[in-house]
Amino acid sequence: MDAGDRPARLTVGVVGAGKVGSALGAALAQAGHRIVAASGVSDNSQRWAADRLGVKPSRPDEVVAAAQLILLTVPDDALPDLVTGLATTGADLQGKLLAHTSGAYGLSVLDPAAGVGALPLALHPVMTFTGRDDDLNKLTGISYGVTAPDLLRPIAEALVIEMGGEPVWIAETDRALYHAALAGAANHMVTLIAESQQLLERIGVEHPGRMLGPLLGAALDNVLRLGITGLTGPVVRGDAGTVRKHVDALILAAPEAADAYIALARLTADRALAAGLLKPEEAERLLDALGGNIWT
């Protein structure tokens, strides 16, 4: 983006200066915008407001009053009440950009604020944040799920690009499915890998991460490049006997993991069958091994 194409420098406030808010605020500051206020409830949020954003913690209404662009970076479940509270208590929202970072919500959650003059944006960074010092570096090159009114699209796009990201436009009606896809991949992957590490530790593997790392790296590369055709393993090979042994071993060692394994194996078999990677007769044997019917 040429300097002449950039939006005017804005004063920025962050409501909820936690892991996400402090990282995005710092990225906007690097782009030349000025952080003027931030709020945070937890000790970490207050520390990040000072250390990452260079401001003392303020009340949310004070953040809104001080800034031209307000980032709402609170947990999803807290967002509707926060927006309603700001709109109904007379916070100075007229003509101000109000951007939330929730993946699940689009613009409708900002309707109360838009009704009193706020300019709504949904800017969701597709990244995990841990509160570590490298959070800011993670923003370079990531996608943002963006929903914005047509008139505000150029502003939303410019802000995302200035933070080092790529805007991907998501329709209001698709936000829930968009977020489900992301959470299902990232969050459930963590759970599955943690479960695998514990199972390996149980049988005496000292460094399960070292064992799993190359395998998981190759599997991730395969699926991102090839989609379902990058699938490997006993299900796509139709090895029903091996799959049954897996289920039996998990029932004894970790029954809760067995339920997840069966559900995911059924889904994997269904996808492999639909893609022509698995023959119908092989699928039937897998059904028997899994104790169910993937056609239902």
PDB file of C-alpha atoms in Angstrom:
ATOM      1  CA  MET A   1       0.000   0.000   0.000  1.00  0.00           C
ATOM      2  CA  ASP A   2       1.394   3.414  -0.979  1.00  0.00           C
ATOM      3  CA  ALA A   3       1.560   6.087   1.690  1.00  0.00           C
ATOM      4  CA  GLY A   4      -1.071   8.078  -0.190  1.00  0.00           C
ATOM      5  CA  ASP A   5      -3.525   5.176   0.044  1.00  0.00           C
ATOM      6  CA  ARG A   6      -3.337   4.831   3.799  1.00  0.00           C
ATOM      7  CA  PRO A   7      -6.183   6.060   6.007  1.00  0.00           C
ATOM      8  CA  ALA A   8      -5.572   9.082   8.164  1.00  0.00           C
ATOM      9  CA  ARG A   9      -3.710   8.380  11.385  1.00  0.00           C
ATOM     10  CA  LEU A  10      -6.245   7.551  14.070  1.00  0.00           C
ATOM     11  CA  THR A  11      -6.366   7.714  17.819  1.00  0.00           C
ATOM     12  CA  VAL A  12      -7.035   4.175  18.994  1.00  0.00           C
ATOM     13  CA  GLY A  13      -8.603   2.797  22.148  1.00  0.00           C
ATOM     14  CA  VAL A  14      -8.714  -0.836  23.216  1.00  0.00           C
ATOM     15  CA  VAL A  15     -11.541  -2.194  25.371  1.00  0.00           C
ATOM     16  CA  GLY A  16     -10.193  -5.462  26.718  1.00  0.00           C
ATOM     17  CA  ALA A  17      -6.421  -5.132  26.440  1.00  0.00           C
ATOM     18  CA  GLY A  18      -5.781  -8.855  26.779  1.00  0.00           C
ATOM     19  CA  LYS A  19      -3.797 -11.178  24.529  1.00  0.00           C
ATOM     20  CA  VAL A  20      -5.580 -10.146  21.320  1.00  0.00           C
ATOM     21  CA  GLY A  21      -6.260  -6.497  22.071  1.00  0.00           C
ATOM     22  CA  SER A  22      -2.731  -5.694  23.170  1.00  0.00           C
ATOM     23  CA  ALA A  23      -1.234  -7.385  20.096  1.00  0.00           C
ATOM     24  CA  LEU A  24      -3.556  -5.643  17.625  1.00  0.00           C
ATOM     25  CA  GLY A  25      -3.138  -2.327  19.389  1.00  0.00           C
ATOM     26  CA  ALA A  26       0.634  -2.665  19.170  1.00  0.00           C
ATOM     27  CA  ALA A  27       0.364  -3.499  15.460  1.00  0.00           C
ATOM     28  CA  LEU A  28      -1.721  -0.401  14.820  1.00  0.00           C
ATOM     29  CA  ALA A  29       0.803   1.671  16.740  1.00  0.00           C
ATOM     30  CA  GLN A  30       3.585   0.294  14.541  1.00  0.00           C
ATOM     31  CA  ALA A  31       1.541   1.395  11.524  1.00  0.00           C
ATOM     32  CA  GLY A  32       1.539   4.959  12.810  1.00  0.00           C
ATOM     33  CA  HIS A  33      -1.754   5.172  14.678  1.00  0.00           C
ATOM     34  CA  ARG A  34      -1.710   6.455  18.247  1.00  0.00           C
ATOM     35  CA  ILE A  35      -2.922   4.371  21.191  1.00  0.00           C
ATOM     36  CA  VAL A  36      -4.588   6.772  23.611  1.00  0.00           C
ATOM     37  CA  ALA A  37      -6.473   4.547  26.058  1.00  0.00           C
ATOM     38  CA  ALA A  38      -7.118   0.940  27.042  1.00  0.00           C
ATOM     39  CA  SER A  39      -9.218  -0.909  29.576  1.00  0.00           C
ATOM     40  CA  GLY A  40      -8.638  -4.274  31.185  1.00  0.00           C
ATOM     41  CA  VAL A  41     -10.021  -6.205  34.122  1.00  0.00           C
ATOM     42  CA  SER A  42      -7.348  -8.803  34.792  1.00  0.00           C
ATOM     43  CA  ASP A  43      -3.869  -8.096  36.122  1.00  0.00           C
ATOM     44  CA  ASN A  44      -2.389  -9.306  32.831  1.00  0.00           C
ATOM     45  CA  SER A  45      -4.595  -6.968  30.794  1.00  0.00           C
ATOM     46  CA  GLN A  46      -3.587  -4.008  32.898  1.00  0.00           C
ATOM     47  CA  ARG A  47       0.077  -4.965  32.588  1.00  0.00           C
ATOM     48  CA  TRP A  48      -0.196  -5.381  28.802  1.00  0.00           C
ATOM     49  CA  ALA A  49      -1.955  -2.005  28.539  1.00  0.00           C
ATOM     50  CA  ALA A  50       1.077  -0.430  30.149  1.00  0.00           C
ATOM     51  CA  ASP A  51       3.848  -2.535  28.609  1.00  0.00           C
ATOM     52  CA  ARG A  52       2.569  -3.143  25.082  1.00  0.00           C
ATOM     53  CA  LEU A  53       0.351  -0.115  24.532  1.00  0.00           C
ATOM     54  CA  GLY A  54       2.019   2.462  26.743  1.00  0.00           C
ATOM     55  CA  VAL A  55      -1.152   3.685  28.469  1.00  0.00           C
ATOM     56  CA  LYS A  56      -2.633   3.506  31.940  1.00  0.00           C
ATOM     57  CA  PRO A  57      -5.815   1.425  32.312  1.00  0.00           C
ATOM     58  CA  SER A  58      -9.049   3.390  31.899  1.00  0.00           C
ATOM     59  CA  ARG A  59     -12.771   2.662  32.106  1.00  0.00           C
ATOM     60  CA  PRO A  60     -14.436   1.519  28.856  1.00  0.00           C
ATOM     61  CA  ASP A  61     -16.421   4.759  28.529  1.00  0.00           C
ATOM     62  CA  GLU A  62     -13.190   6.728  28.902  1.00  0.00           C
ATOM     63  CA  VAL A  63     -11.583   4.634  26.173  1.00  0.00           C
ATOM     64  CA  VAL A  64     -14.493   5.388  23.849  1.00  0.00           C
ATOM     65  CA  ALA A  65     -14.389   9.097  24.644  1.00  0.00           C
ATOM     66  CA  ALA A  66     -10.662   9.356  23.884  1.00  0.00           C
ATOM     67  CA  ALA A  67     -10.454   7.430  20.589  1.00  0.00           C
ATOM     68  CA  GLN A  68     -11.540   7.622  16.972  1.00  0.00           C
ATOM     69  CA  LEU A  69     -11.126   3.851  16.493  1.00  0.00           C
ATOM     70  CA  ILE A  70     -12.239   1.589  19.335  1.00  0.00           C
ATOM     71  CA  LEU A  71     -11.237  -2.082  19.355  1.00  0.00           C
ATOM     72  CA  LEU A  72     -13.568  -4.343  21.337  1.00  0.00           C
ATOM     73  CA  THR A  73     -11.379  -7.334  22.156  1.00  0.00           C
ATOM     74  CA  VAL A  74     -13.374  -9.026  24.904  1.00  0.00           C
ATOM     75  CA  PRO A  75     -14.557 -12.677  25.030  1.00  0.00           C
ATOM     76  CA  ASP A  76     -17.429 -13.511  22.688  1.00  0.00           C
ATOM     77  CA  ASP A  77     -19.975 -13.999  25.444  1.00  0.00           C
ATOM     78  CA  ALA A  78     -19.185 -10.576  26.915  1.00  0.00           C
ATOM     79  CA  LEU A  79     -19.491  -8.684  23.638  1.00  0.00           C
ATOM     80  CA  PRO A  80     -23.284  -8.185  23.349  1.00  0.00           C
ATOM     81  CA  ASP A  81     -23.642  -6.780  26.868  1.00  0.00           C
ATOM     82  CA  LEU A  82     -20.612  -4.546  26.396  1.00  0.00           C
ATOM     83  CA  VAL A  83     -21.997  -3.056  23.178  1.00  0.00           C
ATOM     84  CA  THR A  84     -25.454  -2.577  24.669  1.00  0.00           C
ATOM     85  CA  GLY A  85     -23.963  -0.989  27.761  1.00  0.00           C
ATOM     86  CA  LEU A  86     -21.902   1.481  25.770  1.00  0.00           C
ATOM     87  CA  ALA A  87     -24.883   2.395  23.598  1.00  0.00           C
ATOM     88  CA  THR A  88     -27.366   2.854  26.430  1.00  0.00           C
ATOM     89  CA  THR A  89     -25.157   4.706  28.892  1.00  0.00           C
ATOM     90  CA  GLY A  90     -24.371   7.584  26.595  1.00  0.00           C
ATOM     91  CA  ALA A  91     -20.810   6.700  25.543  1.00  0.00           C
ATOM     92  CA  ASP A  92     -19.534   9.025  22.831  1.00  0.00           C
ATOM     93  CA  LEU A  93     -19.872   6.740  19.800  1.00  0.00           C
ATOM     94  CA  GLN A  94     -21.083   9.186  17.135  1.00  0.00           C
ATOM     95  CA  GLY A  95     -18.952   8.931  13.987  1.00  0.00           C
ATOM     96  CA  LYS A  96     -16.399   6.604  15.582  1.00  0.00           C
ATOM     97  CA  LEU A  97     -15.100   3.328  14.160  1.00  0.00           C
ATOM     98  CA  LEU A  98     -16.134   0.474  16.441  1.00  0.00           C
ATOM     99  CA  ALA A  99     -14.400  -2.791  15.556  1.00  0.00           C
ATOM    100  CA  HIS A 100     -14.772  -6.101  17.356  1.00  0.00           C
ATOM    101  CA  THR A 101     -12.455  -9.080  16.871  1.00  0.00           C
ATOM    102  CA  SER A 102     -14.885 -11.948  17.487  1.00  0.00           C
ATOM    103  CA  GLY A 103     -14.949 -14.718  14.914  1.00  0.00           C
ATOM    104  CA  ALA A 104     -18.470 -15.859  15.703  1.00  0.00           C
ATOM    105  CA  TYR A 105     -20.159 -12.460  15.487  1.00  0.00           C
ATOM    106  CA  GLY A 106     -20.628 -10.224  12.477  1.00  0.00           C
ATOM    107  CA  LEU A 107     -22.090  -6.734  12.410  1.00  0.00           C
ATOM    108  CA  SER A 108     -25.466  -7.374  14.045  1.00  0.00           C
ATOM    109  CA  VAL A 109     -23.932  -7.531  17.521  1.00  0.00           C
ATOM    110  CA  LEU A 110     -22.886  -3.901  16.995  1.00  0.00           C
ATOM    111  CA  ASP A 111     -26.416  -2.745  16.028  1.00  0.00           C
ATOM    112  CA  PRO A 112     -27.086  -0.976  19.360  1.00  0.00           C
ATOM    113  CA  ALA A 113     -23.935   1.099  18.899  1.00  0.00           C
ATOM    114  CA  ALA A 114     -24.568   1.690  15.202  1.00  0.00           C
ATOM    115  CA  GLY A 115     -28.000   2.985  16.189  1.00  0.00           C
ATOM    116  CA  VAL A 116     -26.341   5.852  18.061  1.00  0.00           C
ATOM    117  CA  GLY A 117     -23.861   6.699  15.328  1.00  0.00           C
ATOM    118  CA  ALA A 118     -20.977   4.218  15.599  1.00  0.00           C
ATOM    119  CA  LEU A 119     -19.367   2.892  12.398  1.00  0.00           C
ATOM    120  CA  PRO A 120     -19.296  -0.917  12.783  1.00  0.00           C
ATOM    121  CA  LEU A 121     -16.544  -3.314  11.687  1.00  0.00           C
ATOM    122  CA  ALA A 122     -15.865  -7.010  12.380  1.00  0.00           C
ATOM    123  CA  LEU A 123     -12.134  -7.777  12.096  1.00  0.00           C
ATOM    124  CA  HIS A 124     -11.260 -11.288  13.254  1.00  0.00           C
ATOM    125  CA  PRO A 125      -7.566 -12.257  13.190  1.00  0.00           C
ATOM    126  CA  VAL A 126      -7.192 -15.931  12.229  1.00  0.00           C
ATOM    127  CA  MET A 127      -4.481 -16.731  14.743  1.00  0.00           C
ATOM    128  CA  THR A 128      -4.027 -18.037  18.263  1.00  0.00           C
ATOM    129  CA  PHE A 129      -2.609 -15.740  20.924  1.00  0.00           C
ATOM    130  CA  THR A 130      -0.878 -16.903  24.086  1.00  0.00           C
ATOM    131  CA  GLY A 131       0.140 -13.638  25.738  1.00  0.00           C
ATOM    132  CA  ARG A 132       3.800 -14.294  24.961  1.00  0.00           C
ATOM    133  CA  ASP A 133       6.091 -11.659  23.495  1.00  0.00           C
ATOM    134  CA  ASP A 134       5.926 -13.235  20.033  1.00  0.00           C
ATOM    135  CA  ASP A 135       2.179 -12.553  19.647  1.00  0.00           C
ATOM    136  CA  LEU A 136       2.851  -9.402  17.638  1.00  0.00           C
ATOM    137  CA  ASN A 137       5.101 -11.276  15.207  1.00  0.00           C
ATOM    138  CA  LYS A 138       2.314 -13.778  14.552  1.00  0.00           C
ATOM    139  CA  LEU A 139       0.216 -11.082  12.873  1.00  0.00           C
ATOM    140  CA  THR A 140       2.404 -10.852   9.774  1.00  0.00           C
ATOM    141  CA  GLY A 141       0.772 -12.558   6.802  1.00  0.00           C
ATOM    142  CA  ILE A 142      -2.302 -13.937   8.577  1.00  0.00           C
ATOM    143  CA  SER A 143      -5.883 -13.737   7.314  1.00  0.00           C
ATOM    144  CA  TYR A 144      -8.633 -11.681   8.917  1.00  0.00           C
ATOM    145  CA  GLY A 145     -12.289 -12.601   8.590  1.00  0.00           C
ATOM    146  CA  VAL A 146     -13.827  -9.222   7.779  1.00  0.00           C
ATOM    147  CA  THR A 147     -17.453  -8.149   7.722  1.00  0.00           C
ATOM    148  CA  ALA A 148     -18.200  -4.492   7.077  1.00  0.00           C
ATOM    149  CA  PRO A 149     -20.820  -2.243   5.493  1.00  0.00           C
ATOM    150  CA  ASP A 150     -20.023  -1.506   1.867  1.00  0.00           C
ATOM    151  CA  LEU A 151     -19.075   2.113   2.603  1.00  0.00           C
ATOM    152  CA  LEU A 152     -16.595   1.024   5.274  1.00  0.00           C
ATOM    153  CA  ARG A 153     -14.931  -1.761   3.287  1.00  0.00           C
ATOM    154  CA  PRO A 154     -11.966   0.368   2.172  1.00  0.00           C
ATOM    155  CA  ILE A 155     -11.288   1.370   5.790  1.00  0.00           C
ATOM    156  CA  ALA A 156     -11.555  -2.217   7.047  1.00  0.00           C
ATOM    157  CA  GLU A 157      -9.243  -3.416   4.290  1.00  0.00           C
ATOM    158  CA  ALA A 158      -6.691  -0.689   4.985  1.00  0.00           C
ATOM    159  CA  LEU A 159      -6.607  -1.397   8.721  1.00  0.00           C
ATOM    160  CA  VAL A 160      -6.055  -5.113   8.176  1.00  0.00           C
ATOM    161  CA  ILE A 161      -3.298  -4.537   5.632  1.00  0.00           C
ATOM    162  CA  GLU A 162      -1.615  -2.034   7.942  1.00  0.00           C
ATOM    163  CA  MET A 163      -1.527  -4.690  10.658  1.00  0.00           C
ATOM    164  CA  GLY A 164       0.268  -6.979   8.221  1.00  0.00           C
ATOM    165  CA  GLY A 165      -2.756  -9.125   7.410  1.00  0.00           C
ATOM    166  CA  GLU A 166      -4.910 -10.146   4.465  1.00  0.00           C
ATOM    167  CA  PRO A 167      -8.643  -9.296   4.548  1.00  0.00           C
ATOM    168  CA  VAL A 168     -11.018 -12.125   3.629  1.00  0.00           C
ATOM    169  CA  TRP A 169     -14.628 -11.009   3.277  1.00  0.00           C
ATOM    170  CA  ILE A 170     -17.160 -13.077   5.232  1.00  0.00           C
ATOM    171  CA  ALA A 171     -20.904 -12.563   4.806  1.00  0.00           C
ATOM    172  CA  GLU A 172     -22.871 -11.729   7.928  1.00  0.00           C
ATOM    173  CA  THR A 173     -24.931 -14.905   7.601  1.00  0.00           C
ATOM    174  CA  ASP A 174     -21.788 -17.063   7.335  1.00  0.00           C
ATOM    175  CA  ARG A 175     -19.961 -15.884  10.459  1.00  0.00           C
ATOM    176  CA  ALA A 176     -21.017 -18.771  12.707  1.00  0.00           C
ATOM    177  CA  LEU A 177     -20.045 -21.425  10.147  1.00  0.00           C
ATOM    178  CA  TYR A 178     -16.798 -19.585   9.398  1.00  0.00           C
ATOM    179  CA  HIS A 179     -15.855 -19.602  13.060  1.00  0.00           C
ATOM    180  CA  ALA A 180     -16.937 -23.212  13.559  1.00  0.00           C
ATOM    181  CA  ALA A 181     -14.599 -24.257  10.747  1.00  0.00           C
ATOM    182  CA  LEU A 182     -11.659 -22.438  12.326  1.00  0.00           C
ATOM    183  CA  ALA A 183     -12.340 -23.575  15.879  1.00  0.00           C
ATOM    184  CA  GLY A 184     -12.949 -27.157  14.798  1.00  0.00           C
ATOM    185  CA  ALA A 185      -9.572 -27.270  13.067  1.00  0.00           C
ATOM    186  CA  ALA A 186      -7.397 -25.384  15.537  1.00  0.00           C
ATOM    187  CA  ASN A 187      -8.963 -26.036  18.940  1.00  0.00           C
ATOM    188  CA  HIS A 188      -9.851 -29.682  18.406  1.00  0.00           C
ATOM    189  CA  MET A 189      -6.430 -30.343  16.939  1.00  0.00           C
ATOM    190  CA  VAL A 190      -4.878 -29.217  20.207  1.00  0.00           C
ATOM    191  CA  THR A 191      -7.155 -31.545  22.161  1.00  0.00           C
ATOM    192  CA  LEU A 192      -6.396 -34.510  19.895  1.00  0.00           C
ATOM    193  CA  ILE A 193      -2.646 -33.977  20.027  1.00  0.00           C
ATOM    194  CA  ALA A 194      -2.641 -33.508  23.795  1.00  0.00           C
ATOM    195  CA  GLU A 195      -4.605 -36.767  24.105  1.00  0.00           C
ATOM    196  CA  SER A 196      -2.102 -38.551  21.864  1.00  0.00           C
ATOM    197  CA  GLN A 197       0.800 -37.219  23.932  1.00  0.00           C
ATOM    198  CA  GLN A 198      -0.773 -38.510  27.135  1.00  0.00           C
ATOM    199  CA  LEU A 199      -1.385 -41.949  25.644  1.00  0.00           C
ATOM    200  CA  LEU A 200       2.218 -42.165  24.479  1.00  0.00           C
ATOM    201  CA  GLU A 201       3.489 -41.034  27.891  1.00  0.00           C
ATOM    202  CA  ARG A 202       1.340 -43.735  29.485  1.00  0.00           C
ATOM    203  CA  ILE A 203       3.220 -46.448  27.602  1.00  0.00           C
ATOM    204  CA  GLY A 204       6.621 -44.972  28.438  1.00  0.00           C
ATOM    205  CA  VAL A 205       7.448 -42.680  25.523  1.00  0.00           C
ATOM    206  CA  GLU A 206       9.628 -39.990  27.111  1.00  0.00           C
ATOM    207  CA  HIS A 207       9.355 -37.328  24.428  1.00  0.00           C
ATOM    208  CA  PRO A 208       5.975 -37.707  22.682  1.00  0.00           C
ATOM    209  CA  GLY A 209       6.241 -34.276  21.113  1.00  0.00           C
ATOM    210  CA  ARG A 210       9.482 -35.256  19.423  1.00  0.00           C
ATOM    211  CA  MET A 211       7.819 -38.396  18.079  1.00  0.00           C
ATOM    212  CA  LEU A 212       4.661 -36.659  16.895  1.00  0.00           C
ATOM    213  CA  GLY A 213       6.227 -33.507  15.452  1.00  0.00           C
ATOM    214  CA  PRO A 214       7.464 -34.798  12.076  1.00  0.00           C
ATOM    215  CA  LEU A 215       4.353 -36.922  11.562  1.00  0.00           C
ATOM    216  CA  LEU A 216       1.966 -34.080  12.312  1.00  0.00           C
ATOM    217  CA  GLY A 217       3.965 -31.610  10.259  1.00  0.00           C
ATOM    218  CA  ALA A 218       3.769 -33.913   7.234  1.00  0.00           C
ATOM    219  CA  ALA A 219       0.056 -34.572   7.758  1.00  0.00           C
ATOM    220  CA  LEU A 220      -0.698 -30.847   7.993  1.00  0.00           C
ATOM    221  CA  ASP A 221       1.316 -30.126   4.871  1.00  0.00           C
ATOM    222  CA  ASN A 222      -0.506 -32.911   3.023  1.00  0.00           C
ATOM    223  CA  VAL A 223      -3.995 -31.697   3.833  1.00  0.00           C
ATOM    224  CA  LEU A 224      -3.245 -28.031   3.149  1.00  0.00           C
ATOM    225  CA  ARG A 225      -1.785 -28.905  -0.269  1.00  0.00           C
ATOM    226  CA  LEU A 226      -3.942 -31.850  -1.277  1.00  0.00           C
ATOM    227  CA  GLY A 227      -7.147 -31.701   0.744  1.00  0.00           C
ATOM    228  CA  ILE A 228      -8.770 -35.045   1.537  1.00  0.00           C
ATOM    229  CA  THR A 229      -6.626 -36.762  -1.114  1.00  0.00           C
ATOM    230  CA  GLY A 230      -3.667 -36.256   1.237  1.00  0.00           C
ATOM    231  CA  LEU A 231      -5.255 -38.667   3.722  1.00  0.00           C
ATOM    232  CA  THR A 232      -3.164 -41.621   4.887  1.00  0.00           C
ATOM    233  CA  GLY A 233      -3.590 -44.296   7.555  1.00  0.00           C
ATOM    234  CA  PRO A 234      -5.669 -47.366   8.314  1.00  0.00           C
ATOM    235  CA  VAL A 235      -9.098 -45.892   7.534  1.00  0.00           C
ATOM    236  CA  VAL A 236      -8.290 -44.869   3.964  1.00  0.00           C
ATOM    237  CA  ARG A 237      -6.498 -48.211   3.496  1.00  0.00           C
ATOM    238  CA  GLY A 238      -9.614 -50.029   4.626  1.00  0.00           C
ATOM    239  CA  ASP A 239      -7.733 -51.789   7.440  1.00  0.00           C
ATOM    240  CA  ALA A 240     -10.796 -52.635   9.503  1.00  0.00           C
ATOM    241  CA  GLY A 241      -8.903 -55.050  11.737  1.00  0.00           C
ATOM    242  CA  THR A 242      -6.409 -52.382  12.743  1.00  0.00           C
ATOM    243  CA  VAL A 243      -9.154 -49.860  13.398  1.00  0.00           C
ATOM    244  CA  ARG A 244     -10.934 -52.371  15.645  1.00  0.00           C
ATOM    245  CA  LYS A 245      -7.719 -52.950  17.595  1.00  0.00           C
ATOM    246  CA  HIS A 246      -7.433 -49.184  18.087  1.00  0.00           C
ATOM    247  CA  VAL A 247     -10.965 -48.989  19.439  1.00  0.00           C
ATOM    248  CA  ASP A 248     -10.482 -51.937  21.799  1.00  0.00           C
ATOM    249  CA  ALA A 249      -7.222 -50.518  23.159  1.00  0.00           C
ATOM    250  CA  LEU A 250      -8.754 -47.078  23.704  1.00  0.00           C
ATOM    251  CA  ILE A 251     -11.827 -48.501  25.444  1.00  0.00           C
ATOM    252  CA  LEU A 252      -9.519 -50.044  28.023  1.00  0.00           C
ATOM    253  CA  ALA A 253      -7.054 -47.168  28.352  1.00  0.00           C
ATOM    254  CA  ALA A 254      -9.143 -44.031  27.769  1.00  0.00           C
ATOM    255  CA  PRO A 255     -12.867 -44.607  27.150  1.00  0.00           C
ATOM    256  CA  GLU A 256     -13.564 -40.923  26.542  1.00  0.00           C
ATOM    257  CA  ALA A 257     -10.919 -40.926  23.797  1.00  0.00           C
ATOM    258  CA  ALA A 258     -12.482 -44.046  22.255  1.00  0.00           C
ATOM    259  CA  ASP A 259     -15.742 -42.179  21.651  1.00  0.00           C
ATOM    260  CA  ALA A 260     -13.884 -39.384  19.872  1.00  0.00           C
ATOM    261  CA  TYR A 261     -11.821 -41.848  17.839  1.00  0.00           C
ATOM    262  CA  ILE A 262     -14.949 -43.676  16.640  1.00  0.00           C
ATOM    263  CA  ALA A 263     -16.713 -40.436  15.672  1.00  0.00           C
ATOM    264  CA  LEU A 264     -13.711 -39.124  13.775  1.00  0.00           C
ATOM    265  CA  ALA A 265     -13.019 -42.464  12.088  1.00  0.00           C
ATOM    266  CA  ARG A 266     -16.631 -42.535  10.875  1.00  0.00           C
ATOM    267  CA  LEU A 267     -16.280 -39.016   9.486  1.00  0.00           C
ATOM    268  CA  THR A 268     -12.939 -39.906   7.890  1.00  0.00           C
ATOM    269  CA  ALA A 269     -14.417 -42.998   6.263  1.00  0.00           C
ATOM    270  CA  ASP A 270     -17.383 -40.999   4.998  1.00  0.00           C
ATOM    271  CA  ARG A 271     -15.090 -38.386   3.428  1.00  0.00           C
ATOM    272  CA  ALA A 272     -12.774 -41.024   1.949  1.00  0.00           C
ATOM    273  CA  LEU A 273     -15.726 -42.908   0.467  1.00  0.00           C
ATOM    274  CA  ALA A 274     -17.193 -39.764  -1.071  1.00  0.00           C
ATOM    275  CA  ALA A 275     -13.799 -38.868  -2.580  1.00  0.00           C
ATOM    276  CA  GLY A 276     -13.397 -42.304  -4.142  1.00  0.00           C
ATOM    277  CA  LEU A 277     -10.446 -43.166  -1.931  1.00  0.00           C
ATOM    278  CA  LEU A 278     -12.274 -46.003  -0.184  1.00  0.00           C
ATOM    279  CA  LYS A 279     -14.205 -48.804  -1.851  1.00  0.00           C
ATOM    280  CA  PRO A 280     -17.775 -49.499  -0.680  1.00  0.00           C
ATOM    281  CA  GLU A 281     -16.896 -52.995   0.512  1.00  0.00           C
ATOM    282  CA  GLU A 282     -13.982 -51.599   2.508  1.00  0.00           C
ATOM    283  CA  ALA A 283     -16.292 -49.018   4.020  1.00  0.00           C
ATOM    284  CA  GLU A 284     -18.697 -51.743   5.101  1.00  0.00           C
ATOM    285  CA  ARG A 285     -15.935 -53.605   6.929  1.00  0.00           C
ATOM    286  CA  LEU A 286     -14.951 -50.368   8.660  1.00  0.00           C
ATOM    287  CA  LEU A 287     -18.577 -49.861   9.695  1.00  0.00           C
ATOM    288  CA  ASP A 288     -18.579 -53.190  11.413  1.00  0.00           C
ATOM    289  CA  ALA A 289     -15.286 -52.425  13.135  1.00  0.00           C
ATOM    290  CA  LEU A 290     -16.621 -49.104  14.370  1.00  0.00           C
ATOM    291  CA  GLY A 291     -19.938 -50.591  15.455  1.00  0.00           C
ATOM    292  CA  GLY A 292     -22.122 -48.317  13.365  1.00  0.00           C
ATOM    293  CA  ASN A 293     -23.225 -47.087   9.966  1.00  0.00           C
ATOM    294  CA  ILE A 294     -21.637 -44.066   8.308  1.00  0.00           C
ATOM    295  CA  TRP A 295     -24.600 -43.796   5.958  1.00  0.00           C
ATOM    296  CA  THR A 296     -26.921 -42.616   8.736  1.00  0.00           C
TER     297      THR A 296
END
